[in-house]
Coordinates of N, CA and C in Angstrom, one line a residue:
M298 N 78.3 118.3 -66.4 CA 79.2 119.2 -65.7 C 79.0 120.7 -66.2
T299 N 78.7 121.6 -65.3 CA 78.5 123.0 -65.7 C 79.8 123.8 -65.5
T300 N 80.0 124.6 -66.4 CA 81.2 125.5 -66.3 C 80.9 126.6 -65.2
D301 N 81.9 126.8 -64.4 CA 81.7 127.8 -63.3 C 82.2 129.2 -63.6
I302 N 81.3 130.1 -63.6 CA 81.8 131.5 -63.8 C 81.3 132.4 -62.7
T303 N 81.3 131.8 -61.5 CA 80.9 132.5 -60.3 C 81.7 133.8 -60.1
G304 N 80.9 134.9 -59.9 CA 81.6 136.2 -59.7 C 81.8 137.0 -60.9
K305 N 81.5 136.4 -62.1 CA 81.8 137.1 -63.3 C 80.5 137.8 -63.8
K306 N 80.7 139.0 -64.3 CA 79.6 139.9 -64.8 C 79.7 139.9 -66.3
I307 N 78.6 139.5 -67.0 CA 78.5 139.3 -68.4 C 77.6 140.3 -69.0
A308 N 78.0 141.1 -69.9 CA 77.2 142.2 -70.6 C 76.5 141.5 -71.7
F309 N 75.2 141.9 -71.9 CA 74.4 141.5 -73.0 C 73.9 142.8 -73.7
I310 N 74.2 143.0 -75.0 CA 73.8 144.2 -75.7 C 72.6 143.8 -76.5
A311 N 71.4 144.5 -76.3 CA 70.2 144.2 -77.1 C 69.3 145.4 -77.1
T312 N 68.5 145.4 -78.2 CA 67.5 146.5 -78.4 C 66.2 145.8 -78.7
N313 N 65.2 146.6 -79.0 CA 63.9 146.1 -79.5 C 64.2 145.2 -80.7
G314 N 63.5 144.1 -80.8 CA 63.7 143.2 -81.9 C 64.7 142.1 -81.7
V315 N 65.3 142.0 -80.5 CA 66.2 140.9 -80.2 C 65.5 139.6 -80.3
E316 N 66.1 138.6 -80.9 CA 65.5 137.2 -81.0 C 65.5 136.6 -79.6
E317 N 64.2 136.4 -79.1 CA 64.1 136.1 -77.7 C 64.9 134.9 -77.2
P318 N 64.9 133.7 -77.8 CA 65.8 132.7 -77.2 C 67.3 133.0 -77.3
E319 N 67.7 133.8 -78.2 CA 69.1 134.2 -78.2 C 69.5 135.2 -77.1
L320 N 68.5 135.8 -76.5 CA 68.7 136.6 -75.3 C 68.5 135.7 -74.0
T321 N 67.4 135.0 -74.0 CA 67.0 134.3 -72.7 C 67.8 133.1 -72.4
E322 N 68.2 132.3 -73.5 CA 68.9 131.0 -73.2 C 70.4 131.3 -72.8
P323 N 71.1 132.2 -73.4 CA 72.5 132.5 -72.9 C 72.4 133.1 -71.5
W324 N 71.4 134.0 -71.3 CA 71.2 134.6 -70.0 C 71.0 133.6 -68.9
K325 N 70.1 132.6 -69.2 CA 69.9 131.5 -68.2 C 71.2 130.7 -68.0
A326 N 71.9 130.4 -69.1 CA 73.2 129.7 -69.0 C 74.2 130.4 -68.1
V327 N 74.3 131.7 -68.3 CA 75.2 132.5 -67.4 C 74.8 132.4 -66.0
Q328 N 73.5 132.6 -65.7 CA 73.0 132.5 -64.3 C 73.3 131.1 -63.7
E329 N 73.0 130.1 -64.5 CA 73.2 128.7 -63.9 C 74.6 128.4 -63.7
A330 N 75.5 129.1 -64.4 CA 77.0 128.9 -64.2 C 77.5 129.8 -63.1
G331 N 76.7 130.6 -62.5 CA 77.1 131.4 -61.4 C 77.4 132.8 -61.7
G332 N 77.3 133.2 -63.0 CA 77.6 134.6 -63.4 C 76.4 135.5 -63.3
T333 N 76.7 136.8 -63.5 CA 75.6 137.8 -63.4 C 75.5 138.4 -64.8
P334 N 74.3 138.2 -65.4 CA 74.1 138.9 -66.7 C 73.5 140.3 -66.5
V335 N 73.9 141.2 -67.4 CA 73.5 142.6 -67.3 C 73.0 143.0 -68.7
L336 N 71.8 143.5 -68.8 CA 71.3 143.9 -70.1 C 71.6 145.4 -70.3
L337 N 72.3 145.6 -71.4 CA 72.6 147.0 -71.8 C 71.9 147.3 -73.1
S338 N 71.4 148.5 -73.2 CA 70.7 149.0 -74.4 C 70.9 150.5 -74.5
P339 N 70.6 151.1 -75.7 CA 70.8 152.5 -75.9 C 70.0 153.4 -74.9
E340 N 68.8 152.9 -74.5 CA 67.9 153.7 -73.6 C 67.5 152.8 -72.4
Q341 N 67.2 153.5 -71.3 CA 66.6 152.9 -70.1 C 65.2 152.4 -70.4
G342 N 64.6 151.7 -69.5 CA 63.3 151.2 -69.7 C 63.3 149.7 -70.0
S343 N 62.6 149.3 -71.0 CA 62.5 147.9 -71.4 C 62.6 147.7 -72.9
I344 N 63.0 146.5 -73.3 CA 63.0 146.2 -74.7 C 62.0 145.1 -75.0
T345 N 61.5 145.0 -76.2 CA 60.6 143.9 -76.6 C 61.3 143.0 -77.5
A346 N 61.3 141.7 -77.2 CA 62.0 140.7 -78.0 C 61.0 140.2 -79.0
M347 N 61.5 139.4 -80.0 CA 60.7 138.9 -81.1 C 61.0 137.4 -81.2
Q348 N 60.1 136.7 -81.8 CA 60.2 135.3 -82.1 C 60.3 135.2 -83.6
G349 N 61.4 134.8 -84.2 CA 61.6 134.6 -85.6 C 61.5 135.9 -86.4
D350 N 61.9 137.0 -85.8 CA 61.8 138.4 -86.4 C 60.4 138.8 -86.8
W351 N 59.4 138.1 -86.3 CA 58.1 138.5 -86.8 C 57.1 138.7 -85.7
D352 N 57.0 137.7 -84.7 CA 56.1 137.8 -83.6 C 56.6 138.4 -82.4
R353 N 55.9 139.3 -81.8 CA 56.3 139.9 -80.5 C 56.4 138.9 -79.4
A354 N 57.4 139.0 -78.6 CA 57.6 138.1 -77.5 C 57.6 138.9 -76.2
G355 N 58.4 138.5 -75.2 CA 58.5 139.1 -73.9 C 59.2 140.5 -73.9
S356 N 59.0 141.2 -72.8 CA 59.7 142.5 -72.6 C 60.7 142.2 -71.5
Y357 N 61.8 142.9 -71.6 CA 62.9 142.8 -70.7 C 63.5 144.1 -70.2
D358 N 63.6 144.2 -68.9 CA 64.1 145.5 -68.3 C 65.6 145.7 -68.6
V359 N 65.9 146.9 -69.0 CA 67.3 147.3 -69.3 C 68.0 147.6 -67.9
D360 N 69.2 147.1 -67.7 CA 69.9 147.3 -66.5 C 70.7 148.6 -66.5
A361 N 71.3 149.0 -67.7 CA 72.1 150.2 -67.8 C 72.1 150.5 -69.3
T362 N 72.4 151.8 -69.5 CA 72.5 152.3 -70.9 C 73.9 152.0 -71.4
L363 N 74.0 151.9 -72.7 CA 75.3 151.7 -73.4 C 76.3 152.8 -73.1
A364 N 75.7 154.0 -73.1 CA 76.5 155.2 -72.8 C 77.2 155.2 -71.5
D365 N 76.6 154.5 -70.5 CA 77.1 154.5 -69.1 C 78.0 153.3 -68.9
A366 N 78.2 152.4 -69.9 CA 78.9 151.1 -69.7 C 80.3 151.2 -70.3
T367 N 81.2 150.5 -69.6 CA 82.6 150.3 -70.2 C 82.9 148.9 -70.0
A368 N 83.8 148.4 -70.9 CA 84.3 147.0 -70.8 C 84.9 146.7 -69.4
D369 N 85.5 147.7 -68.8 CA 86.1 147.5 -67.5 C 85.1 146.9 -66.4
D370 N 83.8 147.2 -66.7 CA 82.8 146.8 -65.7 C 82.4 145.3 -65.9
F371 N 82.9 144.6 -66.9 CA 82.4 143.3 -67.2 C 83.6 142.3 -67.6
D372 N 83.3 141.0 -67.5 CA 84.2 140.0 -67.9 C 84.1 139.5 -69.3
A373 N 82.9 139.6 -69.9 CA 82.7 139.1 -71.2 C 81.4 139.8 -71.8
L374 N 81.2 139.5 -73.1 CA 80.1 140.2 -73.8 C 79.3 139.1 -74.6
V375 N 78.0 139.2 -74.6 CA 77.1 138.4 -75.5 C 76.4 139.4 -76.4
L376 N 76.4 139.0 -77.7 CA 75.6 139.8 -78.7 C 74.6 138.9 -79.3
P377 N 73.3 138.9 -78.7 CA 72.2 138.1 -79.3 C 71.9 138.7 -80.7
G378 N 71.2 137.8 -81.4 CA 70.8 138.2 -82.8 C 69.4 138.8 -82.9
G379 N 68.8 138.5 -84.0 CA 67.5 139.1 -84.3 C 67.9 140.2 -85.4
T380 N 67.3 140.1 -86.5 CA 67.6 141.0 -87.6 C 67.5 142.5 -87.2
L381 N 66.4 142.8 -86.6 CA 66.1 144.2 -86.2 C 67.1 144.7 -85.1
N382 N 67.3 143.8 -84.1 CA 68.3 144.1 -83.1 C 69.7 144.3 -83.6
A383 N 70.2 143.4 -84.4 CA 71.6 143.5 -84.9 C 71.8 144.7 -85.8
D384 N 70.7 145.0 -86.6 CA 70.8 146.2 -87.4 C 70.8 147.5 -86.6
N385 N 70.1 147.5 -85.5 CA 70.1 148.7 -84.7 C 71.4 148.8 -83.9
V386 N 71.9 147.7 -83.4 CA 73.1 147.8 -82.6 C 74.3 148.2 -83.4
R387 N 74.4 147.7 -84.7 CA 75.6 147.9 -85.5 C 75.7 149.4 -85.9
V388 N 74.7 150.2 -85.7 CA 74.8 151.6 -86.0 C 74.8 152.5 -84.8
D389 N 74.8 151.9 -83.6 CA 74.8 152.6 -82.4 C 76.3 152.9 -82.0
Q390 N 76.7 154.1 -81.9 CA 78.1 154.4 -81.6 C 78.6 154.0 -80.3
D391 N 77.7 154.0 -79.3 CA 78.1 153.6 -77.9 C 78.2 152.0 -77.9
A392 N 77.4 151.3 -78.7 CA 77.5 149.9 -78.7 C 78.8 149.5 -79.4
L393 N 79.2 150.2 -80.5 CA 80.4 149.9 -81.2 C 81.6 150.2 -80.4
R394 N 81.6 151.3 -79.7 CA 82.7 151.7 -78.7 C 82.9 150.6 -77.7
L395 N 81.8 150.1 -77.2 CA 81.9 149.0 -76.1 C 82.4 147.7 -76.7
V396 N 81.9 147.3 -77.9 CA 82.4 146.1 -78.5 C 83.9 146.2 -78.7
K397 N 84.4 147.4 -79.2 CA 85.8 147.6 -79.5 C 86.6 147.6 -78.2
E398 N 86.0 148.1 -77.1 CA 86.7 148.1 -75.8 C 86.9 146.6 -75.3
F399 N 85.9 145.8 -75.5 CA 86.0 144.4 -75.1 C 87.1 143.7 -75.9
D400 N 87.2 144.0 -77.2 CA 88.2 143.4 -78.0 C 89.6 143.9 -77.6
A401 N 89.7 145.2 -77.4 CA 91.0 145.8 -77.0 C 91.5 145.2 -75.6
A402 N 90.5 144.9 -74.8 CA 90.9 144.4 -73.4 C 91.1 142.9 -73.5
G403 N 90.9 142.3 -74.6 CA 91.1 140.8 -74.7 C 90.1 140.0 -74.0
K404 N 88.9 140.6 -73.9 CA 87.8 139.9 -73.2 C 86.9 139.1 -74.2
P405 N 86.4 137.9 -73.8 CA 85.6 137.1 -74.7 C 84.3 137.8 -75.3
I406 N 84.0 137.6 -76.5 CA 82.8 138.1 -77.2 C 82.1 136.9 -77.8
A407 N 80.8 136.7 -77.6 CA 80.0 135.7 -78.2 C 78.9 136.3 -79.0
A408 N 78.8 136.0 -80.3 CA 77.8 136.6 -81.2 C 77.0 135.5 -81.9
I409 N 75.7 135.6 -82.0 CA 74.9 134.5 -82.6 C 74.0 135.2 -83.7
C410 N 73.7 134.4 -84.7 CA 72.7 134.7 -85.8 C 73.1 135.9 -86.6
H411 N 72.4 137.0 -86.4 CA 72.7 138.2 -87.2 C 73.7 139.1 -86.4
A412 N 74.1 138.8 -85.2 CA 75.0 139.6 -84.4 C 76.4 139.8 -85.0
P413 N 76.9 138.9 -85.9 CA 78.2 139.1 -86.5 C 78.2 140.4 -87.4
W414 N 77.0 140.9 -87.8 CA 77.0 142.2 -88.4 C 77.7 143.3 -87.5
I415 N 77.5 143.1 -86.2 CA 78.1 144.1 -85.2 C 79.6 143.9 -85.2
L416 N 80.1 142.7 -85.3 CA 81.5 142.4 -85.4 C 82.1 143.0 -86.7
I417 N 81.4 143.0 -87.8 CA 81.9 143.6 -89.0 C 82.0 145.1 -88.8
E418 N 81.0 145.7 -88.3 CA 80.9 147.2 -88.1 C 82.0 147.6 -87.1
A419 N 82.3 146.8 -86.2 CA 83.4 147.1 -85.2 C 84.8 146.8 -85.7
G420 N 84.9 146.3 -86.9 CA 86.2 146.0 -87.5 C 86.8 144.7 -87.0
L421 N 86.0 143.8 -86.5 CA 86.6 142.6 -85.8 C 86.5 141.3 -86.7
A422 N 86.0 141.4 -87.9 CA 85.7 140.2 -88.7 C 87.0 139.8 -89.5
Q423 N 87.7 140.8 -90.0 CA 88.8 140.5 -90.9 C 89.8 139.5 -90.3
G424 N 90.1 138.4 -91.1 CA 91.1 137.4 -90.7 C 90.6 136.4 -89.7
R425 N 89.3 136.5 -89.3 CA 88.7 135.6 -88.3 C 87.9 134.5 -89.0
R426 N 87.9 133.3 -88.3 CA 87.0 132.2 -88.8 C 85.7 132.4 -88.0
L427 N 84.6 132.6 -88.7 CA 83.3 132.9 -88.1 C 82.2 132.2 -88.7
T428 N 81.0 132.1 -88.0 CA 79.8 131.6 -88.6 C 78.7 132.6 -88.2
S429 N 77.5 132.5 -88.8 CA 76.4 133.4 -88.6 C 75.2 132.8 -89.3
Y430 N 74.1 133.5 -89.2 CA 73.0 133.2 -90.0 C 73.4 133.2 -91.5
N431 N 72.9 132.3 -92.3 CA 73.5 132.1 -93.6 C 73.4 133.4 -94.5
S432 N 72.4 134.2 -94.3 CA 72.3 135.4 -95.1 C 73.4 136.4 -94.9
L433 N 74.2 136.3 -93.9 CA 75.3 137.1 -93.6 C 76.7 136.6 -94.2
A434 N 76.6 135.4 -94.8 CA 77.9 134.8 -95.3 C 78.6 135.8 -96.2
T435 N 78.0 136.4 -97.2 CA 78.6 137.3 -98.1 C 79.2 138.5 -97.4
D436 N 78.4 139.1 -96.5 CA 78.8 140.2 -95.7 C 80.1 139.9 -94.9
L437 N 80.2 138.8 -94.3 CA 81.3 138.4 -93.5 C 82.5 138.2 -94.4
K438 N 82.3 137.5 -95.6 CA 83.4 137.2 -96.5 C 83.9 138.6 -97.1
N439 N 83.0 139.5 -97.4 CA 83.4 140.8 -97.9 C 84.2 141.6 -96.8
A440 N 84.0 141.3 -95.6 CA 84.7 142.0 -94.5 C 86.0 141.3 -94.2
G441 N 86.3 140.2 -94.9 CA 87.6 139.5 -94.7 C 87.6 138.3 -93.8
A442 N 86.4 137.9 -93.4 CA 86.3 136.7 -92.5 C 86.3 135.5 -93.4
D443 N 86.7 134.4 -92.7 CA 86.6 133.0 -93.3 C 85.3 132.5 -92.7
W444 N 84.2 132.6 -93.5 CA 82.9 132.2 -93.1 C 82.7 130.7 -93.3
V445 N 82.2 130.0 -92.3 CA 81.9 128.6 -92.4 C 80.5 128.3 -91.8
D446 N 79.9 127.2 -92.4 CA 78.6 126.8 -92.0 C 78.7 125.7 -90.9
E447 N 78.9 126.1 -89.7 CA 79.0 125.2 -88.5 C 78.2 125.7 -87.4
E448 N 77.8 124.8 -86.5 CA 76.9 125.2 -85.4 C 77.6 126.2 -84.4
V449 N 78.8 126.0 -84.2 CA 79.6 126.9 -83.3 C 81.0 127.0 -83.8
V450 N 81.6 128.2 -83.8 CA 83.0 128.4 -84.2 C 83.6 129.2 -83.1
V451 N 84.8 128.7 -82.6 CA 85.6 129.5 -81.6 C 86.9 129.9 -82.3
D452 N 87.1 131.2 -82.4 CA 88.3 131.7 -83.0 C 88.9 132.7 -81.9
G453 N 89.9 132.2 -81.2 CA 90.5 133.0 -80.2 C 89.5 133.2 -79.1
R454 N 89.2 134.5 -78.9 CA 88.2 134.8 -77.8 C 86.8 135.2 -78.4
L455 N 86.6 134.8 -79.7 CA 85.3 135.1 -80.3 C 84.6 133.7 -80.5
V456 N 83.3 133.7 -80.1 CA 82.4 132.5 -80.3 C 81.3 133.0 -81.2
T457 N 81.0 132.3 -82.3 CA 79.9 132.6 -83.1 C 79.0 131.3 -83.4
S458 N 77.7 131.5 -83.6 CA 76.8 130.5 -84.0 C 75.8 131.0 -85.0
R459 N 75.1 130.1 -85.6 CA 74.2 130.4 -86.8 C 72.8 130.9 -86.4
N460 N 72.2 130.2 -85.4 CA 70.8 130.5 -85.2 C 70.3 129.9 -83.9
P461 N 69.1 130.0 -83.5 CA 68.6 129.5 -82.2 C 68.8 128.0 -82.1
G462 N 68.8 127.2 -83.2 CA 69.0 125.8 -83.1 C 70.4 125.4 -82.6
D463 N 71.3 126.4 -82.6 CA 72.7 126.1 -82.2 C 73.0 126.6 -80.8
L464 N 71.9 127.0 -80.1 CA 72.1 127.6 -78.7 C 72.8 126.7 -77.7
E465 N 72.6 125.4 -77.7 CA 73.3 124.5 -76.8 C 74.8 124.6 -77.0
A466 N 75.2 124.5 -78.2 CA 76.7 124.5 -78.5 C 77.2 125.9 -78.3
F467 N 76.5 126.9 -78.6 CA 76.9 128.3 -78.4 C 77.1 128.6 -76.9
N468 N 76.1 128.2 -76.1 CA 76.2 128.5 -74.7 C 77.4 127.7 -74.1
R469 N 77.6 126.5 -74.5 CA 78.7 125.6 -73.9 C 80.0 126.3 -74.2
E470 N 80.3 126.7 -75.5 CA 81.6 127.2 -75.8 C 81.7 128.6 -75.3
A471 N 80.7 129.4 -75.2 CA 80.8 130.8 -74.6 C 81.2 130.7 -73.1
L472 N 80.5 129.8 -72.4 CA 80.8 129.6 -71.0 C 82.2 129.2 -70.8
K473 N 82.7 128.3 -71.6 CA 84.1 127.9 -71.5 C 85.1 129.1 -71.6
L474 N 84.8 129.9 -72.6 CA 85.6 131.1 -72.8 C 85.5 132.1 -71.6
F475 N 84.3 132.2 -71.1 CA 84.0 133.2 -70.0 C 84.7 132.7 -68.8
A476 N 84.8 131.4 -68.6 CA 85.5 130.8 -67.4 C 87.0 130.9 -67.5
G477 N 87.5 131.0 -68.7 CA 89.0 131.0 -68.9 C 89.6 132.2 -68.2

């Protein structure tokens, strides 16, 4: 049984260095559930994904810039990981503004692997039960989160997962929230 999100527009924030399956598998899941994924990045053009933070992978066309996007334009947000990607996104002021807008509007946010760094920077980790790639455990704890080592964690309207091996559970729970 597939979750139906027909008519919903889902924002994906990514830059060069995004972990390819953490972009492409949730993207495909959104499409298969009837939603419309939209790739947002700091600049127009395309971004280059990575496999395992090391090997170059595919290139993906950017649909709109972060500066031109608002949470009002979307129903939910996906934050793919990748060390380089998450590190770049967490210092981009337009990305942080947009993440905070999604939170303020009560819209679902799904973050995987290194993407919870972005949640920390946006001030959304404190008091939340979250998971992430294991190297972020101390960062999340220091930001006031209750970090757990589980394949997927749902805390209110936040969904987090640890790594590409958790994508099936991540996509399932994210789509449930997006449909809500």
